[in-house]
Amino acid sequence: MPSTYTTNLGIEKIETGTQSGTWGDTTNTNLDLIDEAINGIVTVTLSSAGSSGSPNTLPITDGSSSNGRNKYIEFNDGGDLGATAYVQLTPNDAEKIVFIRNSLSGSRSIIIFQGTYNASNDFEIPNGKDVVLKFNGGGTGATVTVLQANEKRTGSFEVDNLKLDGNTLSSTDTNGNVNLTASGTGYADVTGTGQLKLPVGTTAQRSGSAVTGMIRFNSTLSKYEGYSGSAWGQLGGGATGGGSDEVFIENDQTVTTNYTITTNKNAMSTGPITINSGVTVTIPSGSTYVIL
């Protein structure tokens, strides 16, 4: 009887009593194929995008070296394919776990599948991304799923200069920023019914390179403050009082930091007011500062 082949890797199973004098060659080929499957790295260059009905094939070929058998597969091209690429792993009954990288040009995605194409059974690999995929070998209804989707880790995890440790996201860079940047008209949304804790520090601990929009709680002054682009100033400052009274508006008696009244605005304070030596209060032309 002729040789048969394993389902997942296409390794030849030599029939008993056959291949006299050549079984060693077959065995060596099998070992090469196992080596390819365990640690093989290959770059597959796509010449066209293909389609769901006529995809690029990624074969695991019985008894011979083939791209689909490798453990790490990187897709690239000779130029923008002009559309999303379609790739099909064959045969459809082979079970496989594989690392794949999409290095196509033109920001093109890859839709990869195994059985008869079905949008609910495929997986789309975004451009420039690495994924670990599982092909379940389910025949015409085979599915492709990503293994990292529900990945769970314990301890800390670092990506570039960011560290995630439990519920804490921090920068590993000395004096490094942690940036949350929305796209277009989007915004950063912090939800919940609890609280948002702002940085707390003394006047002396204010940033030496403050930028417009910064806010913090000043523990020296016991006030919330924000940076306008030219100076730090108190936020809020509404009236307070005993119980539900809103009667009293309080101000400090000493100016300790340079301050410029906003152009086309007036200001007032309840005196006495002391301006420390070396400190300047700038009143723009047309503005008025009144001490009551």
GROMACS .gro file of N, CA and C in nm, residues 80-137:
model
  174
   80ASP      N    1   0.195   4.819  -0.349
   80ASP     CA    2   0.057   4.821  -0.300
   80ASP      C    3  -0.032   4.731  -0.385
   81LEU      N    4  -0.100   4.637  -0.321
   81LEU     CA    5  -0.189   4.544  -0.392
   81LEU      C    6  -0.319   4.609  -0.435
   82GLY      N    7  -0.349   4.725  -0.380
   82GLY     CA    8  -0.468   4.799  -0.422
   82GLY      C    9  -0.595   4.760  -0.351
   83ALA      N   10  -0.590   4.659  -0.265
   83ALA     CA   11  -0.711   4.614  -0.195
   83ALA      C   12  -0.670   4.524  -0.080
   84THR      N   13  -0.767   4.492   0.005
   84THR     CA   14  -0.744   4.396   0.113
   84THR      C   15  -0.708   4.261   0.053
   85ALA      N   16  -0.607   4.195   0.110
   85ALA     CA   17  -0.561   4.066   0.058
   85ALA      C   18  -0.639   3.952   0.123
   86TYR      N   19  -0.666   3.847   0.044
   86TYR     CA   20  -0.731   3.726   0.094
   86TYR      C   21  -0.634   3.610   0.086
   87VAL      N   22  -0.622   3.535   0.197
   87VAL     CA   23  -0.530   3.421   0.204
   87VAL      C   24  -0.604   3.303   0.266
   88GLN      N   25  -0.586   3.183   0.207
   88GLN     CA   26  -0.651   3.062   0.257
   88GLN      C   27  -0.547   2.956   0.291
   89LEU      N   28  -0.551   2.907   0.416
   89LEU     CA   29  -0.467   2.795   0.455
   89LEU      C   30  -0.529   2.665   0.406
   90THR      N   31  -0.448   2.579   0.344
   90THR     CA   32  -0.494   2.447   0.299
   90THR      C   33  -0.399   2.340   0.352
   91PRO      N   34  -0.451   2.217   0.374
   91PRO     CA   35  -0.590   2.173   0.357
   91PRO      C   36  -0.679   2.223   0.470
   92ASN      N   37  -0.810   2.207   0.450
   92ASN     CA   38  -0.903   2.264   0.548
   92ASN      C   39  -0.923   2.177   0.672
   93ASP      N   40  -0.855   2.060   0.677
   93ASP     CA   41  -0.868   1.976   0.796
   93ASP      C   42  -0.741   1.977   0.881
   94ALA      N   43  -0.643   2.061   0.847
   94ALA     CA   44  -0.519   2.069   0.923
   94ALA      C   45  -0.536   2.164   1.042
   95GLU      N   46  -0.503   2.117   1.161
   95GLU     CA   47  -0.507   2.202   1.279
   95GLU      C   48  -0.371   2.271   1.293
   96LYS      N   49  -0.373   2.403   1.322
   96LYS     CA   50  -0.246   2.475   1.325
   96LYS      C   51  -0.255   2.597   1.414
   97ILE      N   52  -0.145   2.623   1.486
   97ILE     CA   53  -0.125   2.748   1.559
   97ILE      C   54  -0.002   2.815   1.500
   98VAL      N   55  -0.013   2.943   1.463
   98VAL     CA   56   0.095   3.007   1.387
   98VAL      C   57   0.104   3.155   1.422
   99PHE      N   58   0.228   3.207   1.419
   99PHE     CA   59   0.253   3.350   1.433
   99PHE      C   60   0.253   3.412   1.293
  100ILE      N   61   0.178   3.520   1.274
  100ILE     CA   62   0.170   3.585   1.142
  100ILE      C   63   0.190   3.734   1.158
  101ARG      N   64   0.267   3.793   1.066
  101ARG     CA   65   0.284   3.938   1.062
  101ARG      C   66   0.237   3.990   0.926
  102ASN      N   67   0.161   4.100   0.930
  102ASN     CA   68   0.115   4.167   0.808
  102ASN      C   69   0.208   4.284   0.777
  103SER      N   70   0.296   4.266   0.678
  103SER     CA   71   0.388   4.373   0.638
  103SER      C   72   0.356   4.425   0.498
  104LEU      N   73   0.230   4.415   0.458
  104LEU     CA   74   0.190   4.465   0.327
  104LEU      C   75   0.205   4.617   0.322
  105SER      N   76   0.229   4.669   0.204
  105SER     CA   77   0.236   4.814   0.186
  105SER      C   78   0.096   4.870   0.164
  106GLY      N   79   0.086   5.003   0.161
  106GLY     CA   80  -0.042   5.067   0.135
  106GLY      C   81  -0.143   5.051   0.247
  107SER      N   82  -0.098   5.016   0.368
  107SER     CA   83  -0.187   4.999   0.484
  107SER      C   84  -0.296   4.895   0.459
  108ARG      N   85  -0.263   4.790   0.381
  108ARG     CA   86  -0.363   4.688   0.347
  108ARG      C   87  -0.375   4.582   0.456
  109SER      N   88  -0.498   4.542   0.485
  109SER     CA   89  -0.524   4.433   0.577
  109SER      C   90  -0.517   4.299   0.505
  110ILE      N   91  -0.513   4.193   0.583
  110ILE     CA   92  -0.519   4.056   0.529
  110ILE      C   93  -0.637   3.985   0.592
  111ILE      N   94  -0.724   3.929   0.511
  111ILE     CA   95  -0.831   3.843   0.560
  111ILE      C   96  -0.787   3.700   0.536
  112ILE      N   97  -0.774   3.624   0.644
  112ILE     CA   98  -0.723   3.487   0.633
  112ILE      C   99  -0.830   3.390   0.679
  113PHE      N  100  -0.844   3.279   0.605
  113PHE     CA  101  -0.946   3.181   0.639
  113PHE      C  102  -0.895   3.042   0.601
  114GLN      N  103  -0.974   2.937   0.633
  114GLN     CA  104  -0.930   2.800   0.607
  114GLN      C  105  -1.033   2.720   0.529
  115GLY      N  106  -1.155   2.714   0.578
  115GLY     CA  107  -1.258   2.638   0.507
  115GLY      C  108  -1.318   2.719   0.393
  116THR      N  109  -1.441   2.686   0.356
  116THR     CA  110  -1.514   2.767   0.258
  116THR      C  111  -1.531   2.907   0.316
  117TYR      N  112  -1.505   3.011   0.237
  117TYR     CA  113  -1.505   3.147   0.293
  117TYR      C  114  -1.639   3.180   0.358
  118ASN      N  115  -1.629   3.231   0.480
  118ASN     CA  116  -1.744   3.277   0.555
  118ASN      C  117  -1.693   3.389   0.645
  119ALA      N  118  -1.753   3.508   0.632
  119ALA     CA  119  -1.704   3.624   0.706
  119ALA      C  120  -1.703   3.602   0.857
  120SER      N  121  -1.788   3.513   0.906
  120SER     CA  122  -1.793   3.489   1.051
  120SER      C  123  -1.685   3.391   1.097
  121ASN      N  124  -1.616   3.326   1.001
  121ASN     CA  125  -1.514   3.228   1.037
  121ASN      C  126  -1.373   3.273   1.006
  122ASP      N  127  -1.356   3.390   0.944
  122ASP     CA  128  -1.223   3.436   0.906
  122ASP      C  129  -1.164   3.523   1.016
  123PHE      N  130  -1.043   3.576   0.989
  123PHE     CA  131  -0.983   3.674   1.080
  123PHE      C  132  -0.912   3.778   0.995
  124GLU      N  133  -0.932   3.906   1.031
  124GLU     CA  134  -0.867   4.015   0.959
  124GLU      C  135  -0.744   4.061   1.037
  125ILE      N  136  -0.628   4.057   0.972
  125ILE     CA  137  -0.503   4.100   1.034
  125ILE      C  138  -0.476   4.244   0.993
  126PRO      N  139  -0.480   4.339   1.086
  126PRO     CA  140  -0.454   4.479   1.050
  126PRO      C  141  -0.312   4.497   0.999
  127ASN      N  142  -0.293   4.600   0.922
  127ASN     CA  143  -0.161   4.627   0.866
  127ASN      C  144  -0.059   4.657   0.975
  128GLY      N  145   0.060   4.600   0.960
  128GLY     CA  146   0.168   4.626   1.054
  128GLY      C  147   0.157   4.553   1.186
  129LYS      N  148   0.061   4.460   1.198
  129LYS     CA  149   0.039   4.393   1.326
  129LYS      C  150   0.087   4.247   1.322
  130ASP      N  151   0.123   4.196   1.442
  130ASP     CA  152   0.156   4.055   1.462
  130ASP      C  153   0.042   3.990   1.539
  131VAL      N  154   0.006   3.868   1.498
  131VAL     CA  155  -0.100   3.795   1.567
  131VAL      C  156  -0.060   3.649   1.582
  132VAL      N  157  -0.122   3.583   1.680
  132VAL     CA  158  -0.109   3.438   1.694
  132VAL      C  159  -0.247   3.380   1.665
  133LEU      N  160  -0.256   3.297   1.560
  133LEU     CA  161  -0.385   3.247   1.514
  133LEU      C  162  -0.397   3.096   1.533
  134LYS      N  163  -0.521   3.053   1.556
  134LYS     CA  164  -0.551   2.909   1.564
  134LYS      C  165  -0.646   2.872   1.450
  135PHE      N  166  -0.604   2.777   1.368
  135PHE     CA  167  -0.688   2.719   1.264
  135PHE      C  168  -0.738   2.585   1.319
  136ASN      N  169  -0.870   2.568   1.327
  136ASN     CA  170  -0.922   2.451   1.397
  136ASN      C  171  -0.937   2.328   1.309
  137GLY      N  172  -0.908   2.340   1.178
  137GLY     CA  173  -0.912   2.223   1.091
  137GLY      C  174  -1.050   2.162   1.078
   0.00000   0.00000   0.00000
